[in-house]
């Protein structure tokens, strides 16, 4: 299968990651606000990377696949 243009894939990644980071920050932000930065980012990336790889990017690629490969 032909690879999509990088700019289109970048838009899809942004569409997945921005609302997810915002939502996760809203949900757990108060709980972790006093944590040291390395622990905050460890937890956030531990949540966000699996969500992105296994759920959000495959879903968006399926939903926007036609546009992605035009």
N, CA, C and O atoms as CSV, one atom per row, in Angstrom:
chain,resi,resn,atom,element,x,y,z
A,1,UNK,N,N,0.842,-1.184,0.000
A,1,UNK,CA,C,0.000,0.000,0.000
A,1,UNK,C,C,0.886,1.247,0.000
A,1,UNK,O,O,1.909,1.301,0.683
A,2,UNK,N,N,0.481,2.221,-0.762
A,2,UNK,CA,C,1.221,3.480,-0.856
A,2,UNK,C,C,1.155,4.252,0.474
A,2,UNK,O,O,0.100,4.351,1.101
A,3,UNK,N,N,2.293,4.787,0.875
A,3,UNK,CA,C,2.349,5.576,2.098
A,3,UNK,C,C,1.644,6.918,1.882
A,3,UNK,O,O,1.781,7.524,0.819
A,4,UNK,N,N,0.893,7.383,2.878
A,4,UNK,CA,C,0.242,8.693,2.740
A,4,UNK,C,C,1.280,9.808,2.846
A,4,UNK,O,O,2.367,9.600,3.387
A,5,UNK,N,N,0.942,10.998,2.327
A,5,UNK,CA,C,1.854,12.134,2.504
A,5,UNK,C,C,2.081,12.391,3.996
A,5,UNK,O,O,1.167,12.251,4.810
A,6,UNK,N,N,3.296,12.763,4.333
A,6,UNK,CA,C,3.628,12.975,5.738
A,6,UNK,C,C,2.781,14.071,6.365
A,6,UNK,O,O,2.447,13.986,7.546
A,7,UNK,N,N,2.430,15.090,5.608
A,7,UNK,CA,C,1.647,16.186,6.188
A,7,UNK,C,C,0.246,15.711,6.565
A,7,UNK,O,O,-0.324,16.180,7.550
A,8,UNK,N,N,-0.309,14.785,5.786
A,8,UNK,CA,C,-1.635,14.257,6.121
A,8,UNK,C,C,-1.562,13.368,7.359
A,8,UNK,O,O,-2.434,13.427,8.226
A,9,UNK,N,N,-0.524,12.549,7.436
A,9,UNK,CA,C,-0.380,11.698,8.609
A,9,UNK,C,C,-0.134,12.550,9.855
A,9,UNK,O,O,-0.618,12.220,10.938
A,10,UNK,N,N,0.608,13.631,9.707
A,10,UNK,CA,C,0.846,14.545,10.834
A,10,UNK,C,C,-0.476,15.139,11.329
A,10,UNK,O,O,-0.667,15.292,12.535
A,11,UNK,N,N,-1.372,15.469,10.431
A,11,UNK,CA,C,-2.680,15.994,10.827
A,11,UNK,C,C,-3.466,14.937,11.595
A,11,UNK,O,O,-4.104,15.247,12.601
A,12,UNK,N,N,-3.425,13.705,11.131
A,12,UNK,CA,C,-4.133,12.630,11.827
A,12,UNK,C,C,-3.560,12.413,13.222
A,12,UNK,O,O,-4.311,12.232,14.180
A,13,UNK,N,N,-2.247,12.428,13.341
A,13,UNK,CA,C,-1.624,12.278,14.662
A,13,UNK,C,C,-2.063,13.423,15.564
A,13,UNK,O,O,-2.414,13.198,16.722
A,14,UNK,N,N,-2.048,14.636,15.051
A,14,UNK,CA,C,-2.471,15.789,15.846
A,14,UNK,C,C,-3.939,15.661,16.259
A,14,UNK,O,O,-4.288,15.960,17.401
A,15,UNK,N,N,-4.796,15.219,15.340
A,15,UNK,CA,C,-6.219,15.031,15.663
A,15,UNK,C,C,-6.423,13.995,16.762
A,15,UNK,O,O,-7.393,14.069,17.515
A,16,UNK,N,N,-5.531,13.051,16.853
A,16,UNK,CA,C,-5.630,12.039,17.905
A,16,UNK,C,C,-5.013,12.519,19.211
A,16,UNK,O,O,-5.587,12.318,20.281
A,17,UNK,N,N,-3.860,13.146,19.129
A,17,UNK,CA,C,-3.110,13.418,20.353
A,17,UNK,C,C,-3.586,14.662,21.096
A,17,UNK,O,O,-3.612,14.659,22.326
A,18,UNK,N,N,-3.954,15.702,20.403
A,18,UNK,CA,C,-4.348,16.934,21.101
A,18,UNK,C,C,-5.561,16.722,22.017
A,18,UNK,O,O,-5.476,17.040,23.203
A,19,UNK,N,N,-6.673,16.204,21.518
A,19,UNK,CA,C,-7.808,16.020,22.430
A,19,UNK,C,C,-7.539,14.968,23.507
A,19,UNK,O,O,-8.078,15.056,24.610
A,20,UNK,N,N,-6.715,13.983,23.192
A,20,UNK,CA,C,-6.416,12.955,24.176
A,20,UNK,C,C,-5.568,13.514,25.309
A,20,UNK,O,O,-5.846,13.240,26.477
A,21,UNK,N,N,-4.547,14.286,24.991
A,21,UNK,CA,C,-3.726,14.921,26.023
A,21,UNK,C,C,-4.589,15.857,26.866
A,21,UNK,O,O,-4.474,15.880,28.091
A,22,UNK,N,N,-5.440,16.615,26.214
A,22,UNK,CA,C,-6.316,17.538,26.931
A,22,UNK,C,C,-7.234,16.783,27.887
A,22,UNK,O,O,-7.375,17.172,29.046
A,23,UNK,N,N,-7.851,15.725,27.418
A,23,UNK,CA,C,-8.766,14.943,28.248
A,23,UNK,C,C,-8.037,14.264,29.412
A,23,UNK,O,O,-8.494,14.327,30.553
A,24,UNK,N,N,-6.921,13.624,29.125
A,24,UNK,CA,C,-6.166,12.949,30.184
A,24,UNK,C,C,-5.671,13.969,31.207
A,24,UNK,O,O,-5.713,13.699,32.408
A,25,UNK,N,N,-5.206,15.125,30.761
A,25,UNK,CA,C,-4.764,16.176,31.679
A,25,UNK,C,C,-5.918,16.657,32.545
A,25,UNK,O,O,-5.742,16.905,33.738
A,26,UNK,N,N,-7.082,16.787,31.957
A,26,UNK,CA,C,-8.259,17.216,32.702
A,26,UNK,C,C,-8.642,16.180,33.764
A,26,UNK,O,O,-8.977,16.531,34.895
A,27,UNK,N,N,-8.587,14.918,33.387
A,27,UNK,CA,C,-9.010,13.849,34.285
A,27,UNK,C,C,-8.021,13.631,35.436
A,27,UNK,O,O,-8.432,13.488,36.587
A,28,UNK,N,N,-6.724,13.606,35.126
A,28,UNK,CA,C,-5.746,13.270,36.178
A,28,UNK,C,C,-4.857,14.439,36.578
A,28,UNK,O,O,-3.982,14.289,37.431
A,29,UNK,N,N,-5.073,15.593,35.975
A,29,UNK,CA,C,-4.198,16.737,36.221
A,29,UNK,C,C,-4.087,17.144,37.673
A,29,UNK,O,O,-2.984,17.388,38.161
A,30,UNK,N,N,-5.200,17.221,38.371
A,30,UNK,CA,C,-5.154,17.618,39.785
A,30,UNK,C,C,-4.439,16.579,40.644
A,30,UNK,O,O,-3.763,16.920,41.615
A,31,UNK,N,N,-4.594,15.321,40.279
A,31,UNK,CA,C,-3.976,14.242,41.047
A,31,UNK,C,C,-2.454,14.275,40.942
A,31,UNK,O,O,-1.753,13.992,41.913
A,32,UNK,N,N,-1.947,14.623,39.757
A,32,UNK,CA,C,-0.496,14.542,39.539
A,32,UNK,C,C,0.199,15.905,39.515
A,32,UNK,O,O,1.393,15.981,39.228
A,33,UNK,N,N,-0.523,16.963,39.810
A,33,UNK,CA,C,0.083,18.297,39.677
A,33,UNK,C,C,1.278,18.513,40.597
A,33,UNK,O,O,2.156,19.313,40.273
A,34,UNK,N,N,1.337,17.832,41.722
A,34,UNK,CA,C,2.461,18.007,42.645
A,34,UNK,C,C,3.618,17.031,42.361
A,34,UNK,O,O,4.672,17.118,42.991
A,35,UNK,N,N,3.422,16.128,41.437
A,35,UNK,CA,C,4.466,15.159,41.108
A,35,UNK,C,C,5.625,15.848,40.396
A,35,UNK,O,O,5.416,16.874,39.750
A,36,UNK,N,N,6.829,15.317,40.496
A,36,UNK,CA,C,7.948,15.828,39.684
A,36,UNK,C,C,7.660,15.605,38.195
A,36,UNK,O,O,7.026,14.623,37.809
A,37,UNK,N,N,8.129,16.517,37.394
A,37,UNK,CA,C,7.861,16.465,35.946
A,37,UNK,C,C,8.185,15.119,35.308
A,37,UNK,O,O,7.375,14.637,34.516
A,38,UNK,N,N,9.322,14.477,35.602
A,38,UNK,CA,C,9.586,13.180,34.958
A,38,UNK,C,C,8.510,12.127,35.252
A,38,UNK,O,O,8.204,11.303,34.391
A,39,UNK,N,N,7.938,12.147,36.452
A,39,UNK,CA,C,6.886,11.183,36.783
A,39,UNK,C,C,5.568,11.525,36.086
A,39,UNK,O,O,4.828,10.636,35.666
A,40,UNK,N,N,5.289,12.817,35.970
A,40,UNK,CA,C,4.081,13.232,35.232
A,40,UNK,C,C,4.159,12.774,33.782
A,40,UNK,O,O,3.216,12.189,33.248
A,41,UNK,N,N,5.294,13.049,33.157
A,41,UNK,CA,C,5.425,12.680,31.744
A,41,UNK,C,C,5.478,11.166,31.573
A,41,UNK,O,O,4.994,10.643,30.569
A,42,UNK,N,N,6.059,10.454,32.540
A,42,UNK,CA,C,6.069,8.994,32.474
A,42,UNK,C,C,4.642,8.446,32.495
A,42,UNK,O,O,4.297,7.577,31.694
A,43,UNK,N,N,3.825,8.944,33.397
A,43,UNK,CA,C,2.436,8.494,33.463
A,43,UNK,C,C,1.657,8.886,32.217
A,43,UNK,O,O,0.939,8.068,31.643
A,44,UNK,N,N,1.802,10.143,31.798
A,44,UNK,CA,C,1.056,10.614,30.620
A,44,UNK,C,C,1.436,9.811,29.371
A,44,UNK,O,O,0.558,9.379,28.624
A,45,UNK,N,N,2.725,9.611,29.143
A,45,UNK,CA,C,3.133,8.848,27.957
A,45,UNK,C,C,2.760,7.379,28.090
A,45,UNK,O,O,2.474,6.718,27.092
A,46,UNK,N,N,2.760,6.862,29.321
A,46,UNK,CA,C,2.333,5.480,29.534
A,46,UNK,C,C,0.872,5.263,29.195
A,46,UNK,O,O,0.477,4.162,28.812
A,47,UNK,N,N,0.073,6.299,29.331
A,47,UNK,CA,C,-1.341,6.234,28.961
A,47,UNK,C,C,-1.520,6.534,27.474
A,47,UNK,O,O,-2.231,5.821,26.766
A,48,UNK,N,N,-0.865,7.598,27.013
A,48,UNK,CA,C,-1.115,8.099,25.663
A,48,UNK,C,C,-0.546,7.221,24.548
A,48,UNK,O,O,-1.205,7.032,23.526
A,49,UNK,N,N,0.647,6.689,24.721
A,49,UNK,CA,C,1.248,5.907,23.634
A,49,UNK,C,C,0.416,4.672,23.296
A,49,UNK,O,O,0.116,4.464,22.120
A,50,UNK,N,N,0.030,3.843,24.265
A,50,UNK,CA,C,-0.826,2.701,23.895
A,50,UNK,C,C,-2.165,3.126,23.287
A,50,UNK,O,O,-2.640,2.500,22.340
A,51,UNK,N,N,-2.773,4.186,23.826
A,51,UNK,CA,C,-4.028,4.672,23.233
A,51,UNK,C,C,-3.828,5.067,21.780
A,51,UNK,O,O,-4.650,4.740,20.923
A,52,UNK,N,N,-2.741,5.768,21.503
A,52,UNK,CA,C,-2.466,6.202,20.139
A,52,UNK,C,C,-2.222,5.012,19.209
A,52,UNK,O,O,-2.827,4.918,18.142
A,53,UNK,N,N,-1.332,4.107,19.620
A,53,UNK,CA,C,-0.887,3.021,18.747
A,53,UNK,C,C,-1.978,1.980,18.509
A,53,UNK,O,O,-2.156,1.508,17.386
A,54,UNK,N,N,-2.700,1.627,19.556
A,54,UNK,CA,C,-3.632,0.506,19.434
A,54,UNK,C,C,-5.080,0.906,19.188
A,54,UNK,O,O,-5.871,0.089,18.716
A,55,UNK,N,N,-5.443,2.151,19.499
A,55,UNK,CA,C,-6.848,2.538,19.369
A,55,UNK,C,C,-7.043,3.727,18.433
A,55,UNK,O,O,-7.706,3.608,17.402
A,56,UNK,N,N,-6.471,4.865,18.791
A,56,UNK,CA,C,-6.808,6.108,18.088
A,56,UNK,C,C,-6.282,6.182,16.657
A,56,UNK,O,O,-7.043,6.498,15.743
A,57,UNK,N,N,-5.009,5.899,16.444
A,57,UNK,CA,C,-4.492,5.977,15.078
A,57,UNK,C,C,-5.133,4.949,14.149
A,57,UNK,O,O,-5.490,5.302,13.026
A,58,UNK,N,N,-5.294,3.694,14.567
A,58,UNK,CA,C,-6.013,2.770,13.674
A,58,UNK,C,C,-7.438,3.220,13.366
A,58,UNK,O,O,-7.907,3.083,12.236
A,59,UNK,N,N,-8.125,3.757,14.371
A,59,UNK,CA,C,-9.489,4.241,14.157
A,59,UNK,C,C,-9.511,5.409,13.175
A,59,UNK,O,O,-10.322,5.432,12.250
A,60,UNK,N,N,-8.626,6.374,13.376
A,60,UNK,CA,C,-8.595,7.529,12.472
A,60,UNK,C,C,-8.142,7.143,11.070
A,60,UNK,O,O,-8.634,7.693,10.085
A,61,UNK,N,N,-7.216,6.208,10.975
A,61,UNK,CA,C,-6.800,5.750,9.643
A,61,UNK,C,C,-7.961,5.076,8.920
A,61,UNK,O,O,-8.112,5.215,7.706
A,62,UNK,N,N,-8.774,4.348,9.671
A,62,UNK,CA,C,-9.941,3.708,9.065
A,62,UNK,C,C,-10.972,4.759,8.640
A,62,UNK,O,O,-11.497,4.708,7.528
A,63,UNK,N,N,-11.255,5.706,9.530
A,63,UNK,CA,C,-12.255,6.740,9.245
A,63,UNK,C,C,-11.813,7.702,8.148
A,63,UNK,O,O,-12.626,8.129,7.328
A,64,UNK,N,N,-10.535,8.040,8.131
A,64,UNK,CA,C,-10.028,9.044,7.193
A,64,UNK,C,C,-9.146,8.448,6.114
A,64,UNK,O,O,-8.425,9.173,5.427
A,65,UNK,N,N,-9.196,7.138,5.960
A,65,UNK,CA,C,-8.317,6.440,5.022
A,65,UNK,C,C,-8.411,6.920,3.598
A,65,UNK,O,O,-7.395,7.057,2.917
A,66,UNK,N,N,-9.619,7.178,3.139
A,66,UNK,CA,C,-9.792,7.634,1.759
A,66,UNK,C,C,-9.098,8.975,1.545
A,66,UNK,O,O,-8.384,9.157,0.559
A,67,UNK,N,N,-9.307,9.905,2.460
A,67,UNK,CA,C,-8.655,11.218,2.371
A,67,UNK,C,C,-7.141,11.090,2.517
A,67,UNK,O,O,-6.377,11.776,1.838
A,68,UNK,N,N,-6.730,10.212,3.404
A,68,UNK,CA,C,-5.306,10.035,3.692
A,68,UNK,C,C,-4.538,9.585,2.462
A,68,UNK,O,O,-3.385,9.975,2.279
A,69,UNK,N,N,-5.147,8.781,1.628
A,69,UNK,CA,C,-4.438,8.218,0.471
A,69,UNK,C,C,-4.783,8.900,-0.847
A,69,UNK,O,O,-4.385,8.414,-1.906
A,70,UNK,N,N,-5.503,10.003,-0.813
A,70,UNK,CA,C,-5.777,10.752,-2.046
A,70,UNK,C,C,-4.601,11.568,-2.440
A,70,UNK,O,O,-4.646,12.266,-3.453
